[in-house]
Amino acid sequence: MIGWGVPTSQCCVPLRHALSAVLALTLSRFTRFQIVGSFLFFRVLQYVVRWYLFGKCTFRAFSYFGLRGRNRNSDSSRDLTVSVVPPNKKWRISNEAVSLIHSVVSGLWAAYCLLFYQQLFEDLINERAQAAVELVLVSFGYLLHDFIDLVVNEQSARIIELLFHHVVVITGFVVTLATNKYLGVVVFGLLMELNSVFLHTRSLMNLYGVKKKSTPFRLVALLNIITLAVFRVSVSFYLVYWAVSRFSLRESLFLFFIYS
């Protein structure tokens, strides 16, 4: 008994609820802190890459394609070295480099989770693994960074497709973190980043003017096709099969839309 004739068990019930609420709030704040930490890491990494490659952290924003059109008859534009790369092309190179780093980390991380936490593979909806949750938080921060980077610097029509992709993927992350469900689906989706490794590598080779008939370019192009089939197309087909076999058509389309 506690003072005033209130049983100890009854007194502890509100206290337990209060502690549970505080704990949930703390975890939520910690999750937000991790996302912000990841975001700041990739922002800093972006500037480090820019400084390492070009000796400066910021570039003037203007259309590289317009510049190329004005100078296409100029002899100086034919020999484009890194030191005189137009600002938007410098941004594209640094953006692709950071995206490549994220693809390597997240793709291998996703493969690790599926190999060593096979419960995620067996139960794509309810199974939880802290390593997989951390992967989602890191990728969440990266997507926020890249979203802002695109809005500030991208000046072509491709920004519509890229921003739409980022919004859809972020929505999938939010659903997973808010409901504590579909973590396995998210990890499978991030496995596709193993294909993005070679996609970004090929883009960088194009930006640096590597000849498409050269052996390195052909090798990267071949690996891009192979990983496209293995880690993107095959994974997408598996997720579609998994969703259709468990949910209605409408629910399956929704899951495939936000997680693939």
PDB file of N, CA and C in Angstrom, residues 51-129:
ATOM      1  N   TRP A  51      35.617  19.485 -52.825  1.00  0.00           N
ATOM      2  CA  TRP A  51      36.924  20.074 -52.533  1.00  0.00           C
ATOM      3  C   TRP A  51      38.050  19.174 -53.040  1.00  0.00           C
ATOM      4  N   TYR A  52      37.884  17.873 -52.870  1.00  0.00           N
ATOM      5  CA  TYR A  52      38.923  16.932 -53.297  1.00  0.00           C
ATOM      6  C   TYR A  52      39.079  16.928 -54.817  1.00  0.00           C
ATOM      7  N   LEU A  53      37.963  16.966 -55.534  1.00  0.00           N
ATOM      8  CA  LEU A  53      38.013  16.871 -56.993  1.00  0.00           C
ATOM      9  C   LEU A  53      38.312  18.202 -57.674  1.00  0.00           C
ATOM     10  N   PHE A  54      37.760  19.295 -57.123  1.00  0.00           N
ATOM     11  CA  PHE A  54      37.824  20.569 -57.839  1.00  0.00           C
ATOM     12  C   PHE A  54      38.425  21.713 -57.036  1.00  0.00           C
ATOM     13  N   GLY A  55      38.763  21.463 -55.771  1.00  0.00           N
ATOM     14  CA  GLY A  55      39.402  22.501 -54.980  1.00  0.00           C
ATOM     15  C   GLY A  55      38.470  23.578 -54.479  1.00  0.00           C
ATOM     16  N   LYS A  56      37.164  23.373 -54.582  1.00  0.00           N
ATOM     17  CA  LYS A  56      36.195  24.329 -54.060  1.00  0.00           C
ATOM     18  C   LYS A  56      34.919  23.591 -53.695  1.00  0.00           C
ATOM     19  N   CYS A  57      34.136  24.180 -52.796  1.00  0.00           N
ATOM     20  CA  CYS A  57      32.954  23.498 -52.261  1.00  0.00           C
ATOM     21  C   CYS A  57      31.651  23.931 -52.914  1.00  0.00           C
ATOM     22  N   THR A  58      31.632  25.091 -53.538  1.00  0.00           N
ATOM     23  CA  THR A  58      30.398  25.583 -54.154  1.00  0.00           C
ATOM     24  C   THR A  58      30.668  25.976 -55.598  1.00  0.00           C
ATOM     25  N   PHE A  59      29.627  25.867 -56.420  1.00  0.00           N
ATOM     26  CA  PHE A  59      29.724  26.224 -57.830  1.00  0.00           C
ATOM     27  C   PHE A  59      28.580  27.157 -58.191  1.00  0.00           C
ATOM     28  N   ARG A  60      28.822  28.011 -59.163  1.00  0.00           N
ATOM     29  CA  ARG A  60      27.739  28.836 -59.684  1.00  0.00           C
ATOM     30  C   ARG A  60      26.742  27.948 -60.415  1.00  0.00           C
ATOM     31  N   ALA A  61      25.464  28.231 -60.260  1.00  0.00           N
ATOM     32  CA  ALA A  61      24.423  27.423 -60.895  1.00  0.00           C
ATOM     33  C   ALA A  61      24.006  28.051 -62.216  1.00  0.00           C
ATOM     34  N   PHE A  62      24.292  27.351 -63.309  1.00  0.00           N
ATOM     35  CA  PHE A  62      23.783  27.756 -64.612  1.00  0.00           C
ATOM     36  C   PHE A  62      23.756  26.526 -65.495  1.00  0.00           C
ATOM     37  N   SER A  63      23.121  26.641 -66.650  1.00  0.00           N
ATOM     38  CA  SER A  63      22.922  25.480 -67.509  1.00  0.00           C
ATOM     39  C   SER A  63      24.208  25.115 -68.238  1.00  0.00           C
ATOM     40  N   TYR A  64      24.731  23.952 -67.928  1.00  0.00           N
ATOM     41  CA  TYR A  64      25.923  23.460 -68.618  1.00  0.00           C
ATOM     42  C   TYR A  64      25.644  23.241 -70.097  1.00  0.00           C
ATOM     43  N   PHE A  65      24.436  22.770 -70.402  1.00  0.00           N
ATOM     44  CA  PHE A  65      24.105  22.458 -71.788  1.00  0.00           C
ATOM     45  C   PHE A  65      24.057  23.728 -72.633  1.00  0.00           C
ATOM     46  N   GLY A  66      23.566  24.825 -72.017  1.00  0.00           N
ATOM     47  CA  GLY A  66      23.574  26.087 -72.737  1.00  0.00           C
ATOM     48  C   GLY A  66      24.987  26.563 -73.010  1.00  0.00           C
ATOM     49  N   LEU A  67      25.873  26.383 -72.029  1.00  0.00           N
ATOM     50  CA  LEU A  67      27.267  26.771 -72.208  1.00  0.00           C
ATOM     51  C   LEU A  67      27.905  25.960 -73.319  1.00  0.00           C
ATOM     52  N   ARG A  68      27.621  24.665 -73.340  1.00  0.00           N
ATOM     53  CA  ARG A  68      28.211  23.814 -74.353  1.00  0.00           C
ATOM     54  C   ARG A  68      27.729  24.214 -75.742  1.00  0.00           C
ATOM     55  N   GLY A  69      26.447  24.611 -75.822  1.00  0.00           N
ATOM     56  CA  GLY A  69      25.921  25.019 -77.115  1.00  0.00           C
ATOM     57  C   GLY A  69      26.585  26.278 -77.621  1.00  0.00           C
ATOM     58  N   ARG A  70      26.887  27.208 -76.699  1.00  0.00           N
ATOM     59  CA  ARG A  70      27.520  28.459 -77.117  1.00  0.00           C
ATOM     60  C   ARG A  70      28.960  28.246 -77.540  1.00  0.00           C
ATOM     61  N   ASN A  71      29.612  27.228 -76.947  1.00  0.00           N
ATOM     62  CA  ASN A  71      31.040  27.049 -77.193  1.00  0.00           C
ATOM     63  C   ASN A  71      31.357  25.854 -78.075  1.00  0.00           C
ATOM     64  N   ARG A  72      30.369  25.315 -78.740  1.00  0.00           N
ATOM     65  CA  ARG A  72      30.628  24.082 -79.472  1.00  0.00           C
ATOM     66  C   ARG A  72      31.572  24.291 -80.651  1.00  0.00           C
ATOM     67  N   ASN A  73      31.684  25.546 -81.132  1.00  0.00           N
ATOM     68  CA  ASN A  73      32.601  25.813 -82.237  1.00  0.00           C
ATOM     69  C   ASN A  73      33.947  26.340 -81.754  1.00  0.00           C
ATOM     70  N   SER A  74      34.097  26.400 -80.446  1.00  0.00           N
ATOM     71  CA  SER A  74      35.338  26.937 -79.893  1.00  0.00           C
ATOM     72  C   SER A  74      36.354  25.832 -79.696  1.00  0.00           C
ATOM     73  N   ASP A  75      37.599  26.101 -80.060  1.00  0.00           N
ATOM     74  CA  ASP A  75      38.642  25.096 -79.906  1.00  0.00           C
ATOM     75  C   ASP A  75      38.882  24.774 -78.446  1.00  0.00           C
ATOM     76  N   SER A  76      38.721  25.786 -77.572  1.00  0.00           N
ATOM     77  CA  SER A  76      38.999  25.567 -76.155  1.00  0.00           C
ATOM     78  C   SER A  76      38.013  24.606 -75.529  1.00  0.00           C
ATOM     79  N   SER A  77      36.809  24.488 -76.101  1.00  0.00           N
ATOM     80  CA  SER A  77      35.799  23.612 -75.511  1.00  0.00           C
ATOM     81  C   SER A  77      36.029  22.160 -75.868  1.00  0.00           C
ATOM     82  N   ARG A  78      36.907  21.896 -76.821  1.00  0.00           N
ATOM     83  CA  ARG A  78      37.126  20.518 -77.246  1.00  0.00           C
ATOM     84  C   ARG A  78      38.036  19.767 -76.288  1.00  0.00           C
ATOM     85  N   ASP A  79      38.875  20.500 -75.588  1.00  0.00           N
ATOM     86  CA  ASP A  79      39.801  19.873 -74.654  1.00  0.00           C
ATOM     87  C   ASP A  79      39.397  20.279 -73.246  1.00  0.00           C
ATOM     88  N   LEU A  80      38.366  19.623 -72.729  1.00  0.00           N
ATOM     89  CA  LEU A  80      37.760  20.013 -71.458  1.00  0.00           C
ATOM     90  C   LEU A  80      38.417  19.235 -70.330  1.00  0.00           C
ATOM     91  N   THR A  81      39.297  19.874 -69.594  1.00  0.00           N
ATOM     92  CA  THR A  81      39.956  19.223 -68.472  1.00  0.00           C
ATOM     93  C   THR A  81      39.168  19.479 -67.206  1.00  0.00           C
ATOM     94  N   VAL A  82      39.539  18.758 -66.147  1.00  0.00           N
ATOM     95  CA  VAL A  82      38.815  18.893 -64.883  1.00  0.00           C
ATOM     96  C   VAL A  82      38.882  20.318 -64.357  1.00  0.00           C
ATOM     97  N   SER A  83      39.999  20.998 -64.582  1.00  0.00           N
ATOM     98  CA  SER A  83      40.170  22.336 -64.024  1.00  0.00           C
ATOM     99  C   SER A  83      39.233  23.358 -64.646  1.00  0.00           C
ATOM    100  N   VAL A  84      38.739  23.086 -65.865  1.00  0.00           N
ATOM    101  CA  VAL A  84      37.851  24.037 -66.518  1.00  0.00           C
ATOM    102  C   VAL A  84      36.478  23.433 -66.775  1.00  0.00           C
ATOM    103  N   VAL A  85      36.126  22.405 -66.031  1.00  0.00           N
ATOM    104  CA  VAL A  85      34.806  21.797 -66.172  1.00  0.00           C
ATOM    105  C   VAL A  85      33.749  22.812 -65.756  1.00  0.00           C
ATOM    106  N   PRO A  86      32.694  23.000 -66.548  1.00  0.00           N
ATOM    107  CA  PRO A  86      31.637  23.943 -66.174  1.00  0.00           C
ATOM    108  C   PRO A  86      31.020  23.581 -64.830  1.00  0.00           C
ATOM    109  N   PRO A  87      30.515  24.582 -64.096  1.00  0.00           N
ATOM    110  CA  PRO A  87      29.992  24.335 -62.743  1.00  0.00           C
ATOM    111  C   PRO A  87      28.952  23.238 -62.657  1.00  0.00           C
ATOM    112  N   ASN A  88      27.985  23.206 -63.573  1.00  0.00           N
ATOM    113  CA  ASN A  88      26.953  22.182 -63.468  1.00  0.00           C
ATOM    114  C   ASN A  88      27.497  20.783 -63.706  1.00  0.00           C
ATOM    115  N   LYS A  89      28.521  20.689 -64.542  1.00  0.00           N
ATOM    116  CA  LYS A  89      29.130  19.382 -64.750  1.00  0.00           C
ATOM    117  C   LYS A  89      29.932  18.974 -63.516  1.00  0.00           C
ATOM    118  N   LYS A  90      30.564  19.939 -62.874  1.00  0.00           N
ATOM    119  CA  LYS A  90      31.258  19.644 -61.622  1.00  0.00           C
ATOM    120  C   LYS A  90      30.267  19.134 -60.583  1.00  0.00           C
ATOM    121  N   TRP A  91      29.104  19.796 -60.531  1.00  0.00           N
ATOM    122  CA  TRP A  91      28.091  19.336 -59.575  1.00  0.00           C
ATOM    123  C   TRP A  91      27.633  17.923 -59.904  1.00  0.00           C
ATOM    124  N   ARG A  92      27.400  17.631 -61.185  1.00  0.00           N
ATOM    125  CA  ARG A  92      26.956  16.294 -61.575  1.00  0.00           C
ATOM    126  C   ARG A  92      27.982  15.243 -61.162  1.00  0.00           C
ATOM    127  N   ILE A  93      29.255  15.555 -61.351  1.00  0.00           N
ATOM    128  CA  ILE A  93      30.309  14.606 -60.987  1.00  0.00           C
ATOM    129  C   ILE A  93      30.314  14.366 -59.481  1.00  0.00           C
ATOM    130  N   SER A  94      30.257  15.448 -58.703  1.00  0.00           N
ATOM    131  CA  SER A  94      30.284  15.288 -57.243  1.00  0.00           C
ATOM    132  C   SER A  94      29.024  14.597 -56.742  1.00  0.00           C
ATOM    133  N   ASN A  95      27.885  14.897 -57.348  1.00  0.00           N
ATOM    134  CA  ASN A  95      26.632  14.255 -56.951  1.00  0.00           C
ATOM    135  C   ASN A  95      26.661  12.762 -57.256  1.00  0.00           C
ATOM    136  N   GLU A  96      27.152  12.409 -58.435  1.00  0.00           N
ATOM    137  CA  GLU A  96      27.252  10.992 -58.800  1.00  0.00           C
ATOM    138  C   GLU A  96      28.240  10.260 -57.892  1.00  0.00           C
ATOM    139  N   ALA A  97      29.313  10.944 -57.500  1.00  0.00           N
ATOM    140  CA  ALA A  97      30.309  10.317 -56.629  1.00  0.00           C
ATOM    141  C   ALA A  97      29.715   9.985 -55.264  1.00  0.00           C
ATOM    142  N   VAL A  98      28.965  10.927 -54.697  1.00  0.00           N
ATOM    143  CA  VAL A  98      28.327  10.678 -53.400  1.00  0.00           C
ATOM    144  C   VAL A  98      27.261   9.590 -53.535  1.00  0.00           C
ATOM    145  N   SER A  99      26.510   9.626 -54.624  1.00  0.00           N
ATOM    146  CA  SER A  99      25.501   8.586 -54.857  1.00  0.00           C
ATOM    147  C   SER A  99      26.153   7.217 -54.990  1.00  0.00           C
ATOM    148  N   LEU A 100      27.320   7.182 -55.621  1.00  0.00           N
ATOM    149  CA  LEU A 100      28.054   5.921 -55.750  1.00  0.00           C
ATOM    150  C   LEU A 100      28.461   5.390 -54.381  1.00  0.00           C
ATOM    151  N   ILE A 101      28.947   6.276 -53.524  1.00  0.00           N
ATOM    152  CA  ILE A 101      29.344   5.858 -52.173  1.00  0.00           C
ATOM    153  C   ILE A 101      28.146   5.301 -51.419  1.00  0.00           C
ATOM    154  N   HIS A 102      27.006   5.991 -51.515  1.00  0.00           N
ATOM    155  CA  HIS A 102      25.803   5.492 -50.837  1.00  0.00           C
ATOM    156  C   HIS A 102      25.370   4.147 -51.399  1.00  0.00           C
ATOM    157  N   SER A 103      25.455   3.976 -52.707  1.00  0.00           N
ATOM    158  CA  SER A 103      25.038   2.716 -53.320  1.00  0.00           C
ATOM    159  C   SER A 103      25.903   1.554 -52.847  1.00  0.00           C
ATOM    160  N   VAL A 104      27.203   1.782 -52.773  1.00  0.00           N
ATOM    161  CA  VAL A 104      28.107   0.728 -52.298  1.00  0.00           C
ATOM    162  C   VAL A 104      27.769   0.349 -50.858  1.00  0.00           C
ATOM    163  N   VAL A 105      27.633   1.361 -50.007  1.00  0.00           N
ATOM    164  CA  VAL A 105      27.377   1.108 -48.588  1.00  0.00           C
ATOM    165  C   VAL A 105      26.015   0.448 -48.382  1.00  0.00           C
ATOM    166  N   SER A 106      24.968   1.038 -48.947  1.00  0.00           N
ATOM    167  CA  SER A 106      23.613   0.532 -48.700  1.00  0.00           C
ATOM    168  C   SER A 106      23.375  -0.808 -49.386  1.00  0.00           C
ATOM    169  N   GLY A 107      23.931  -0.997 -50.583  1.00  0.00           N
ATOM    170  CA  GLY A 107      23.753  -2.272 -51.273  1.00  0.00           C
ATOM    171  C   GLY A 107      24.398  -3.426 -50.530  1.00  0.00           C
ATOM    172  N   LEU A 108      25.647  -3.231 -50.104  1.00  0.00           N
ATOM    173  CA  LEU A 108      26.336  -4.276 -49.341  1.00  0.00           C
ATOM    174  C   LEU A 108      25.688  -4.473 -47.974  1.00  0.00           C
ATOM    175  N   TRP A 109      25.230  -3.391 -47.376  1.00  0.00           N
ATOM    176  CA  TRP A 109      24.554  -3.463 -46.075  1.00  0.00           C
ATOM    177  C   TRP A 109      23.267  -4.275 -46.194  1.00  0.00           C
ATOM    178  N   ALA A 110      22.501  -4.028 -47.253  1.00  0.00           N
ATOM    179  CA  ALA A 110      21.259  -4.779 -47.467  1.00  0.00           C
ATOM    180  C   ALA A 110      21.553  -6.260 -47.691  1.00  0.00           C
ATOM    181  N   ALA A 111      22.590  -6.548 -48.476  1.00  0.00           N
ATOM    182  CA  ALA A 111      22.966  -7.946 -48.708  1.00  0.00           C
ATOM    183  C   ALA A 111      23.379  -8.618 -47.400  1.00  0.00           C
ATOM    184  N   TYR A 112      24.118  -7.885 -46.571  1.00  0.00           N
ATOM    185  CA  TYR A 112      24.521  -8.414 -45.259  1.00  0.00           C
ATOM    186  C   TYR A 112      23.297  -8.742 -44.404  1.00  0.00           C
ATOM    187  N   CYS A 113      22.329  -7.834 -44.378  1.00  0.00           N
ATOM    188  CA  CYS A 113      21.124  -8.054 -43.562  1.00  0.00           C
ATOM    189  C   CYS A 113      20.367  -9.297 -44.015  1.00  0.00           C
ATOM    190  N   LEU A 114      20.235  -9.479 -45.317  1.00  0.00           N
ATOM    191  CA  LEU A 114      19.481 -10.627 -45.822  1.00  0.00           C
ATOM    192  C   LEU A 114      20.244 -11.936 -45.635  1.00  0.00           C
ATOM    193  N   LEU A 115      21.578 -11.858 -45.617  1.00  0.00           N
ATOM    194  CA  LEU A 115      22.379 -13.068 -45.442  1.00  0.00           C
ATOM    195  C   LEU A 115      22.461 -13.502 -43.982  1.00  0.00           C
ATOM    196  N   PHE A 116      22.587 -12.533 -43.078  1.00  0.00           N
ATOM    197  CA  PHE A 116      22.824 -12.858 -41.674  1.00  0.00           C
ATOM    198  C   PHE A 116      21.587 -12.697 -40.790  1.00  0.00           C
ATOM    199  N   TYR A 117      20.535 -12.123 -41.325  1.00  0.00           N
ATOM    200  CA  TYR A 117      19.264 -12.032 -40.597  1.00  0.00           C
ATOM    201  C   TYR A 117      18.184 -12.630 -41.494  1.00  0.00           C
ATOM    202  N   GLN A 118      18.237 -13.944 -41.620  1.00  0.00           N
ATOM    203  CA  GLN A 118      17.355 -14.620 -42.567  1.00  0.00           C
ATOM    204  C   GLN A 118      15.886 -14.530 -42.175  1.00  0.00           C
ATOM    205  N   GLN A 119      15.615 -14.133 -40.916  1.00  0.00           N
ATOM    206  CA  GLN A 119      14.220 -13.942 -40.520  1.00  0.00           C
ATOM    207  C   GLN A 119      13.573 -12.838 -41.354  1.00  0.00           C
ATOM    208  N   LEU A 120      14.375 -11.854 -41.773  1.00  0.00           N
ATOM    209  CA  LEU A 120      13.849 -10.790 -42.626  1.00  0.00           C
ATOM    210  C   LEU A 120      13.355 -11.360 -43.950  1.00  0.00           C
ATOM    211  N   PHE A 121      14.084 -12.346 -44.453  1.00  0.00           N
ATOM    212  CA  PHE A 121      13.701 -12.985 -45.713  1.00  0.00           C
ATOM    213  C   PHE A 121      12.438 -13.822 -45.529  1.00  0.00           C
ATOM    214  N   GLU A 122      12.320 -14.445 -44.364  1.00  0.00           N
ATOM    215  CA  GLU A 122      11.183 -15.332 -44.114  1.00  0.00           C
ATOM    216  C   GLU A 122       9.908 -14.561 -43.785  1.00  0.00           C
ATOM    217  N   ASP A 123      10.050 -13.417 -43.138  1.00  0.00           N
ATOM    218  CA  ASP A 123       8.880 -12.606 -42.774  1.00  0.00           C
ATOM    219  C   ASP A 123       9.176 -11.158 -43.151  1.00  0.00           C
ATOM    220  N   LEU A 124       8.742 -10.768 -44.326  1.00  0.00           N
ATOM    221  CA  LEU A 124       9.045  -9.430 -44.833  1.00  0.00           C
ATOM    222  C   LEU A 124       8.221  -8.342 -44.156  1.00  0.00           C
ATOM    223  N   ILE A 125       7.199  -8.741 -43.408  1.00  0.00           N
ATOM    224  CA  ILE A 125       6.297  -7.744 -42.827  1.00  0.00           C
ATOM    225  C   ILE A 125       6.655  -7.413 -41.383  1.00  0.00           C
ATOM    226  N   ASN A 126       6.707  -8.416 -40.534  1.00  0.00           N
ATOM    227  CA  ASN A 126       6.779  -8.170 -39.092  1.00  0.00           C
ATOM    228  C   ASN A 126       8.171  -8.306 -38.489  1.00  0.00           C
ATOM    229  N   GLU A 127       9.067  -8.985 -39.161  1.00  0.00           N
ATOM    230  CA  GLU A 127      10.386  -9.231 -38.576  1.00  0.00           C
ATOM    231  C   GLU A 127      11.189  -7.932 -38.495  1.00  0.00           C
ATOM    232  N   ARG A 128      11.915  -7.784 -37.373  1.00  0.00           N
ATOM    233  CA  ARG A 128      12.733  -6.591 -37.162  1.00  0.00           C
ATOM    234  C   ARG A 128      14.173  -7.000 -36.889  1.00  0.00           C
ATOM    235  N   ALA A 129      15.091  -6.219 -37.373  1.00  0.00           N
ATOM    236  CA  ALA A 129      16.512  -6.401 -37.085  1.00  0.00           C
ATOM    237  C   ALA A 129      17.131  -5.014 -36.990  1.00  0.00           C
TER     238      ALA A 129
END
